PDB file of C-alpha atoms in Angstrom:
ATOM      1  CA  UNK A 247      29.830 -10.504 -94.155  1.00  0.00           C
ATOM      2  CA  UNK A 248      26.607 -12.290 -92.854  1.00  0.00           C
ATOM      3  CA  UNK A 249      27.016 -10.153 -90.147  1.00  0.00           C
ATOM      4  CA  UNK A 250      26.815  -7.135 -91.458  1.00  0.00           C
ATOM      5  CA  UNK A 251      24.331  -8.037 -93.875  1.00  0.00           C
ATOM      6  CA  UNK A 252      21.859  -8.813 -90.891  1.00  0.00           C
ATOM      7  CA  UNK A 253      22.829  -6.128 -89.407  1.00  0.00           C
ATOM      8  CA  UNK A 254      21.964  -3.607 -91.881  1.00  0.00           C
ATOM      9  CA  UNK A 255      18.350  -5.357 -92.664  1.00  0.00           C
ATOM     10  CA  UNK A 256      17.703  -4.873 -89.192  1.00  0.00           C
ATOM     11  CA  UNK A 257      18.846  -1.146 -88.959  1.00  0.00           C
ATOM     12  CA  UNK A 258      16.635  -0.817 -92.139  1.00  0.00           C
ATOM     13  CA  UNK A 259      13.446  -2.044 -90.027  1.00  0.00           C
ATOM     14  CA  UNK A 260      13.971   0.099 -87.308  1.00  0.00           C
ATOM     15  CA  UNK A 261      12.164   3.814 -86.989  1.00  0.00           C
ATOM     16  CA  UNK A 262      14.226   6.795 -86.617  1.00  0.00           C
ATOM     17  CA  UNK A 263      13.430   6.938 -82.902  1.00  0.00           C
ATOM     18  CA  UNK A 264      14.619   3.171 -82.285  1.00  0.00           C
ATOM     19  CA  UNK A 265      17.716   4.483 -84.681  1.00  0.00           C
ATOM     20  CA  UNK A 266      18.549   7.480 -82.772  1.00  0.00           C
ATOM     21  CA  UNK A 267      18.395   5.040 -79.326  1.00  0.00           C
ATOM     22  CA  UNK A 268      20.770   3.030 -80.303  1.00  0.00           C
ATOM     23  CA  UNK A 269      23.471   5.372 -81.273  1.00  0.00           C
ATOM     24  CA  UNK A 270      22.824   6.963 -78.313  1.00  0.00           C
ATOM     25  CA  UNK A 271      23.282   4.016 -76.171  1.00  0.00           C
ATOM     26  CA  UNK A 272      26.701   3.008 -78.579  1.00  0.00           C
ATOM     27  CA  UNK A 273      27.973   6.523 -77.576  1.00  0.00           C
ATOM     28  CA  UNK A 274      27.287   5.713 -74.014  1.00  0.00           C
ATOM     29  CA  UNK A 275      29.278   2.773 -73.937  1.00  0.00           C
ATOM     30  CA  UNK A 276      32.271   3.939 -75.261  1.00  0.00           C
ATOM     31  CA  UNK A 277      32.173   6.928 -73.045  1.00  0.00           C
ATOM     32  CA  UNK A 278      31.215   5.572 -69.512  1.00  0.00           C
ATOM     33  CA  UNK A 279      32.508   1.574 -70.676  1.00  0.00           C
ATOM     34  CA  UNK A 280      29.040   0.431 -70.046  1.00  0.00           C
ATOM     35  CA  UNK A 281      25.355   1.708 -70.809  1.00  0.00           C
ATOM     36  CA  UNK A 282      23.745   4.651 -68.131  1.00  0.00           C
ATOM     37  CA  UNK A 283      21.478   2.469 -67.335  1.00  0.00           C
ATOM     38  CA  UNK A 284      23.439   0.042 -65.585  1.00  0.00           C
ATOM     39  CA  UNK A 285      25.438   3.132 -63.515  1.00  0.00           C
ATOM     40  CA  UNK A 286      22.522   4.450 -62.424  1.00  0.00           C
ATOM     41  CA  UNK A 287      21.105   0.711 -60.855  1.00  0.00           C
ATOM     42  CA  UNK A 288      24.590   0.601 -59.349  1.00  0.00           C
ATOM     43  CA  UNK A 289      24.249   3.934 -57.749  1.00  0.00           C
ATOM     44  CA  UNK A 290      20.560   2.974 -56.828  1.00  0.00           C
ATOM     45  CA  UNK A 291      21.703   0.443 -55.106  1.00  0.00           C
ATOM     46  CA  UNK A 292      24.378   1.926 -53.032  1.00  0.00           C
ATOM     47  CA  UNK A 293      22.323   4.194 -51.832  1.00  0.00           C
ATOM     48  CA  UNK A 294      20.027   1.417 -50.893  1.00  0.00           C
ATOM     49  CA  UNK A 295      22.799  -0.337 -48.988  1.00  0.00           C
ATOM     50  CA  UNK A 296      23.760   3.078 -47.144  1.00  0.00           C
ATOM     51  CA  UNK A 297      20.351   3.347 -46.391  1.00  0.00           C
ATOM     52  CA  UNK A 298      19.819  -0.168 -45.107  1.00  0.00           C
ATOM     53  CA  UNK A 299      23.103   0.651 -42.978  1.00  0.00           C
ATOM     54  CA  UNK A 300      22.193   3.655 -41.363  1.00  0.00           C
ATOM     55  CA  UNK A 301      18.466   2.265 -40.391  1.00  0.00           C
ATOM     56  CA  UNK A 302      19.943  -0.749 -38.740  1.00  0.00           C
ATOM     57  CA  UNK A 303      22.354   1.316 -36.750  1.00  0.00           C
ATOM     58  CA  UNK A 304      19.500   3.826 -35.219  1.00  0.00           C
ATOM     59  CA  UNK A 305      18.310   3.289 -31.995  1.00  0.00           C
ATOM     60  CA  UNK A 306      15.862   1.028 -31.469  1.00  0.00           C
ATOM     61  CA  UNK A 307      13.947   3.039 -28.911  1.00  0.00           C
ATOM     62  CA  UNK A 308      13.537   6.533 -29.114  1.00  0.00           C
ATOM     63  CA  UNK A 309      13.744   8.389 -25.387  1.00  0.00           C
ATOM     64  CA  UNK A 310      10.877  11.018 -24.202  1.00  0.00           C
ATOM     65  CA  UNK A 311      10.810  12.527 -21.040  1.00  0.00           C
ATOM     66  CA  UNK A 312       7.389  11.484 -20.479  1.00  0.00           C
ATOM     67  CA  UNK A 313       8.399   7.516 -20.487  1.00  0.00           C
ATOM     68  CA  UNK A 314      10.057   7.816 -17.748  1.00  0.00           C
ATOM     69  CA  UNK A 315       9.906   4.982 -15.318  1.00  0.00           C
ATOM     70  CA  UNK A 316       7.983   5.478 -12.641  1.00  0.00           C
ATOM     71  CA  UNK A 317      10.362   4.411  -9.853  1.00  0.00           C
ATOM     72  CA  UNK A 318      11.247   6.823  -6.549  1.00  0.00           C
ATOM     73  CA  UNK A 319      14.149   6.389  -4.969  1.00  0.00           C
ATOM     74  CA  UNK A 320      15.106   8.417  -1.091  1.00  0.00           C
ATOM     75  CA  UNK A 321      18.424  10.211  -1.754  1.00  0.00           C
ATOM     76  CA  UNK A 322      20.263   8.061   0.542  1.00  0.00           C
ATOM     77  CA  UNK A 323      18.879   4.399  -0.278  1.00  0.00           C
ATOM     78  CA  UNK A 324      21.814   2.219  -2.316  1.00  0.00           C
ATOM     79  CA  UNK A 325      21.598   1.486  -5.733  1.00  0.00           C
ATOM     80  CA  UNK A 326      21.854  -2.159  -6.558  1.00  0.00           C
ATOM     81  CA  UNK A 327      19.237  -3.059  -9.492  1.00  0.00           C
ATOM     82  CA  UNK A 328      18.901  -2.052 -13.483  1.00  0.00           C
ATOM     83  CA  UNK A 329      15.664  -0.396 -12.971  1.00  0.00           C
ATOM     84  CA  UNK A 330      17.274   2.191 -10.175  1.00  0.00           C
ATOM     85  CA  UNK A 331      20.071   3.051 -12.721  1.00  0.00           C
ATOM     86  CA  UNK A 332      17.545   3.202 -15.584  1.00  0.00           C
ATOM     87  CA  UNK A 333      15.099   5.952 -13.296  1.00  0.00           C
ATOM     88  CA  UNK A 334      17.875   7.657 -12.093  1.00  0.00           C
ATOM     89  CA  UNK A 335      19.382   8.551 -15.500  1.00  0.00           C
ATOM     90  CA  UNK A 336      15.846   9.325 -16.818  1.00  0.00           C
ATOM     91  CA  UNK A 337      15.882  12.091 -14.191  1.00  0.00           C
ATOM     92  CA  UNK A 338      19.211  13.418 -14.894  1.00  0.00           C
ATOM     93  CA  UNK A 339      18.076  13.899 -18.578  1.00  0.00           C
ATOM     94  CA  UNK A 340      15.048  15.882 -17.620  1.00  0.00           C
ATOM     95  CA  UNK A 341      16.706  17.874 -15.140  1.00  0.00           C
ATOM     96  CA  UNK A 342      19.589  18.617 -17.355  1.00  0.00           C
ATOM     97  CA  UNK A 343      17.416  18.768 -20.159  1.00  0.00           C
ATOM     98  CA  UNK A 344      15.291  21.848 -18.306  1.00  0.00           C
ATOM     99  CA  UNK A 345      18.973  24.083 -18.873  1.00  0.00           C
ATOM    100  CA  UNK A 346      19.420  22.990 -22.317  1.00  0.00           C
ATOM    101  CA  UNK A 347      21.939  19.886 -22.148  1.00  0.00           C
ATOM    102  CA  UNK A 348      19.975  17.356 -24.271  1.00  0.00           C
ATOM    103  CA  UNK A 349      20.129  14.561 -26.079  1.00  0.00           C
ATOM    104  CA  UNK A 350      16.754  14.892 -27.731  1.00  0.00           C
ATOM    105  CA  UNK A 351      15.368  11.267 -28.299  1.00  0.00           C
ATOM    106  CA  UNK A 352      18.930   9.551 -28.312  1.00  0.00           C
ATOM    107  CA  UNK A 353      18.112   6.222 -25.637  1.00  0.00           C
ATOM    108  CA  UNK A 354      21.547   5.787 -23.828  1.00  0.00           C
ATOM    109  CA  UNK A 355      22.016   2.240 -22.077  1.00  0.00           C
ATOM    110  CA  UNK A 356      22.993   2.629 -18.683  1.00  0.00           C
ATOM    111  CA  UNK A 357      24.249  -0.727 -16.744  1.00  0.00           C
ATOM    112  CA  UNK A 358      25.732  -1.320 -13.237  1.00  0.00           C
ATOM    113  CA  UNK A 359      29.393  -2.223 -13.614  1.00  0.00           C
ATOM    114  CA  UNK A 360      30.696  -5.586 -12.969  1.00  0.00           C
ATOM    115  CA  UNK A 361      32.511  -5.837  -9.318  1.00  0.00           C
ATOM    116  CA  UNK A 362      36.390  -5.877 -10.849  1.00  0.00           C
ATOM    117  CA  UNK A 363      35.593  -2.898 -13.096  1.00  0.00           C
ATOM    118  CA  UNK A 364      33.843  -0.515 -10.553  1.00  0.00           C
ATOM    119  CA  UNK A 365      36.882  -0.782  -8.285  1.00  0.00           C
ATOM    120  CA  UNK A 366      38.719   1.372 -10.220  1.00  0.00           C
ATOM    121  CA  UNK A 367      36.093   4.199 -11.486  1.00  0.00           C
ATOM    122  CA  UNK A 368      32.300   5.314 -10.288  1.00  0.00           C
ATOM    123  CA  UNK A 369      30.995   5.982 -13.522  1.00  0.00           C
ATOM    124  CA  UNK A 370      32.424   5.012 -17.501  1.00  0.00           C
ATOM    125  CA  UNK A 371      31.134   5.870 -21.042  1.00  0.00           C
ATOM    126  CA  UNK A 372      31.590   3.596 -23.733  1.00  0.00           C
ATOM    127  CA  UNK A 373      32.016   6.014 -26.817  1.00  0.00           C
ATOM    128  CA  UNK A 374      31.973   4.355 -30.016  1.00  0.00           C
ATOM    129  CA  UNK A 375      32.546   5.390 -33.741  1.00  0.00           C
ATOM    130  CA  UNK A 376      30.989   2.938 -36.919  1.00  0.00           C
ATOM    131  CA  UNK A 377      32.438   3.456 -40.551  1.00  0.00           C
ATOM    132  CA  UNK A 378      31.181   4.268 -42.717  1.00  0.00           C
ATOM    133  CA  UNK A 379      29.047   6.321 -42.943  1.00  0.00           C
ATOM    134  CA  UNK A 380      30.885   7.682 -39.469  1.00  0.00           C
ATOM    135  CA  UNK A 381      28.441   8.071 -36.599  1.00  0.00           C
ATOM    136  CA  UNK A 382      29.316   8.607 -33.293  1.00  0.00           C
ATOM    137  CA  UNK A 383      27.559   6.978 -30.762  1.00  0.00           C
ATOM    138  CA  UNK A 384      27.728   5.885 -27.146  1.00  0.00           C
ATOM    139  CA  UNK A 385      27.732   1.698 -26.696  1.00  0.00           C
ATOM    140  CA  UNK A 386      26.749   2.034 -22.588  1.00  0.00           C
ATOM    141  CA  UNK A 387      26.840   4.083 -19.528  1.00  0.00           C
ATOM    142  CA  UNK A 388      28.424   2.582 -16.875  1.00  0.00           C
ATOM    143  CA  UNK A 389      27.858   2.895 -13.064  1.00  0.00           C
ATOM    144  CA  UNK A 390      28.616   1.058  -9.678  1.00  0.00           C
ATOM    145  CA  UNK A 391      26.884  -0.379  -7.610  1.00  0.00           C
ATOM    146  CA  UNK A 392      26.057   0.403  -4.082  1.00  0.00           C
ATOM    147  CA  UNK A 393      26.331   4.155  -4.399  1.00  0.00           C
ATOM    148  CA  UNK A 394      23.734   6.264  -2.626  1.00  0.00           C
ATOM    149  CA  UNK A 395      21.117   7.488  -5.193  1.00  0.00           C
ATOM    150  CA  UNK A 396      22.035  10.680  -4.645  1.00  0.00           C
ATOM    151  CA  UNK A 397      25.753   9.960  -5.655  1.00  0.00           C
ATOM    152  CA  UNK A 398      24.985   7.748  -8.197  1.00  0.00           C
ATOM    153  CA  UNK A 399      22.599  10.289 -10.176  1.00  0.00           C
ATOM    154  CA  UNK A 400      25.521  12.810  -9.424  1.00  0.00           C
ATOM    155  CA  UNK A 401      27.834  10.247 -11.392  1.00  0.00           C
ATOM    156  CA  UNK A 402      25.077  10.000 -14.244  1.00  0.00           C
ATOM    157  CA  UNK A 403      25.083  13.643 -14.585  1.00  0.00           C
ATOM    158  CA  UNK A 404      28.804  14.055 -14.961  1.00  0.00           C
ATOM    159  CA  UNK A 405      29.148  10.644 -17.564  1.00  0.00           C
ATOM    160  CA  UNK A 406      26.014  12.095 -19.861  1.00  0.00           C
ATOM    161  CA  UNK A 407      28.400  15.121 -20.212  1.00  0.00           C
ATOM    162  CA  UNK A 408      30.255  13.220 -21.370  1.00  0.00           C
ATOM    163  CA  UNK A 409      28.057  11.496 -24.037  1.00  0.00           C
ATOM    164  CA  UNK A 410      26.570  14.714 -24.873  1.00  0.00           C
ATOM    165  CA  UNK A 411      29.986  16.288 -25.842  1.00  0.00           C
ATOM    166  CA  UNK A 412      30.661  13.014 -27.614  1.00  0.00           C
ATOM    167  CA  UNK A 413      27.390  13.335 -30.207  1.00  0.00           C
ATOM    168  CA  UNK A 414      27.492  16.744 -30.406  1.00  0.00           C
ATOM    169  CA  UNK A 415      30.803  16.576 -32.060  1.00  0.00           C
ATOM    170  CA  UNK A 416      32.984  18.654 -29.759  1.00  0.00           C
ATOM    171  CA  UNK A 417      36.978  17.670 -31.028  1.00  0.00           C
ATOM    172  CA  UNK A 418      39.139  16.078 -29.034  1.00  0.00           C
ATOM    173  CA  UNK A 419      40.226  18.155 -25.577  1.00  0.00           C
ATOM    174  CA  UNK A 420      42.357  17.881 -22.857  1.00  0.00           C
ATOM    175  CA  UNK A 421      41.481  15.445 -20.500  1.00  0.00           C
ATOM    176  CA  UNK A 422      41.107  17.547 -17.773  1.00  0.00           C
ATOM    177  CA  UNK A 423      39.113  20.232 -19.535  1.00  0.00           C
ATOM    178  CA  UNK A 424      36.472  17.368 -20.627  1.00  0.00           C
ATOM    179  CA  UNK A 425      36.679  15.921 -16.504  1.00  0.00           C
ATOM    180  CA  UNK A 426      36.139  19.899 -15.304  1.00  0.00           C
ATOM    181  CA  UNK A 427      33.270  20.743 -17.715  1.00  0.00           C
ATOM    182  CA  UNK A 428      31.621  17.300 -16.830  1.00  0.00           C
ATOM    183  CA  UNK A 429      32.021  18.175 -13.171  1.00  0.00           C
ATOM    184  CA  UNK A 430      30.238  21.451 -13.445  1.00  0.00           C
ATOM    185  CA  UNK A 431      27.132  19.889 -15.012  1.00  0.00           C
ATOM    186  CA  UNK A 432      26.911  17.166 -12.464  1.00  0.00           C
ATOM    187  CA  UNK A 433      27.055  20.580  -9.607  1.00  0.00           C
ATOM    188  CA  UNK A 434      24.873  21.996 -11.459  1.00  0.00           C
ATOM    189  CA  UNK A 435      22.407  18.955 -11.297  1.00  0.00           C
ATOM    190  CA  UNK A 436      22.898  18.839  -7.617  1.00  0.00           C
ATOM    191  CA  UNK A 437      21.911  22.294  -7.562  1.00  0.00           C
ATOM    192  CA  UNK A 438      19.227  22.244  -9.456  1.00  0.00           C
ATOM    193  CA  UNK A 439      17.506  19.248  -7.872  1.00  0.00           C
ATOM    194  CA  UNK A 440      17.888  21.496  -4.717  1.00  0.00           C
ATOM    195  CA  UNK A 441      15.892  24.856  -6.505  1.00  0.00           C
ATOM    196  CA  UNK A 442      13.895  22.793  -8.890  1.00  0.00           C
ATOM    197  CA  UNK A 443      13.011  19.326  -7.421  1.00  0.00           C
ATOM    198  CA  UNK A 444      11.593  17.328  -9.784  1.00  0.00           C
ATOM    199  CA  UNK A 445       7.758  16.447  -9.906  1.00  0.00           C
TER     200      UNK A 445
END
């Protein structure tokens, strides 16, 4: 009885606007189970989460064709260090880039493949997928060592068809459909370094 009593002394002290709030808020609760307010923090904040997510999966480093290393390799020297792979790939991107197969600013790592691994292939993309939101991205590019660099940038060319297929979103396709159109853009790399060499 108390209660109510208090209750009703306070309602009494309150404006119409303060009145008008509160029944509000009363017809909140028993339509959501708890006030707006609190929904709309939770939402804030799982958009802030998704947010935080997505930032700290972006690259780190953005690629531009004009950061490319400044390393010159003869066609038929071996490759055997990082920063061979790394100016090799740079070119392939510019070259293929020049007949519209880009990645934009996506940085791909490229790495020269442990001796037990590059026994078995010349090249290997590590495509991954992270949940959720899902993005598809690629973890490495792979290469072996001791390839000429005219071979190994041949190699590059076919795996970054194969990373550009991947983040572009193509479905799944027959293996040997993905191999053959990879194949073609690495030719057509080797043929355009021979009409269009780069600079």
């Amino acid at each position: 009885v108390r209660r109510e009593h208090r209750r009703q002394a306070q309602n009494a002290l309150l404006t119409p606007e303060h009145r008008a709030l509160q029944v509000t808020r009363a017809a909140e609760e028993r339509r959501f189970g708890m006030p707006v307010w609190k929904i709309l923090a939770g939402g804030l904040l799982g958009v802030g989460a998704i947010a935080w997510y997505y930032e700290k999966n972006q690259p780190e480093k953005e690629w531009r064709a004009d950061s490319r290393p400044d390393v010159h390799l003869p066609p038929f020297s071996l490759v055997h260090e990082q920063t061979h792979v790394e100016a090799l790939l740079s070119d392939v991107r510019v070259v293929l880039m020049r007949h519209g197969i880009s990645l934009g600013g996506v940085p791909l790592k490229v790495r020269l493949l442990p001796e037990a691994a590059s026994e078995l292939v010349e090249g290997k993309t590590h495509k991954i997928v992270r949940p959720p939101p899902v993005l598809r991205g690629i973890e490495s590019v792979g290469l072996r060592p001791g390839l000429t660099a005219i071979h190994a940038a041949q190699v590059l060319a076919h795996e970054y068809m194969h990373c550009w297929l991947w983040l572009q979103g193509f479905p799944p396709m027959a293996p040997q459909l993905e191999e053959g159109l990879c194949e073609l853009i690495s030719y057509l790399y080797l043929l355009a370094c021979l009409q269009e060499p780069l600079d």
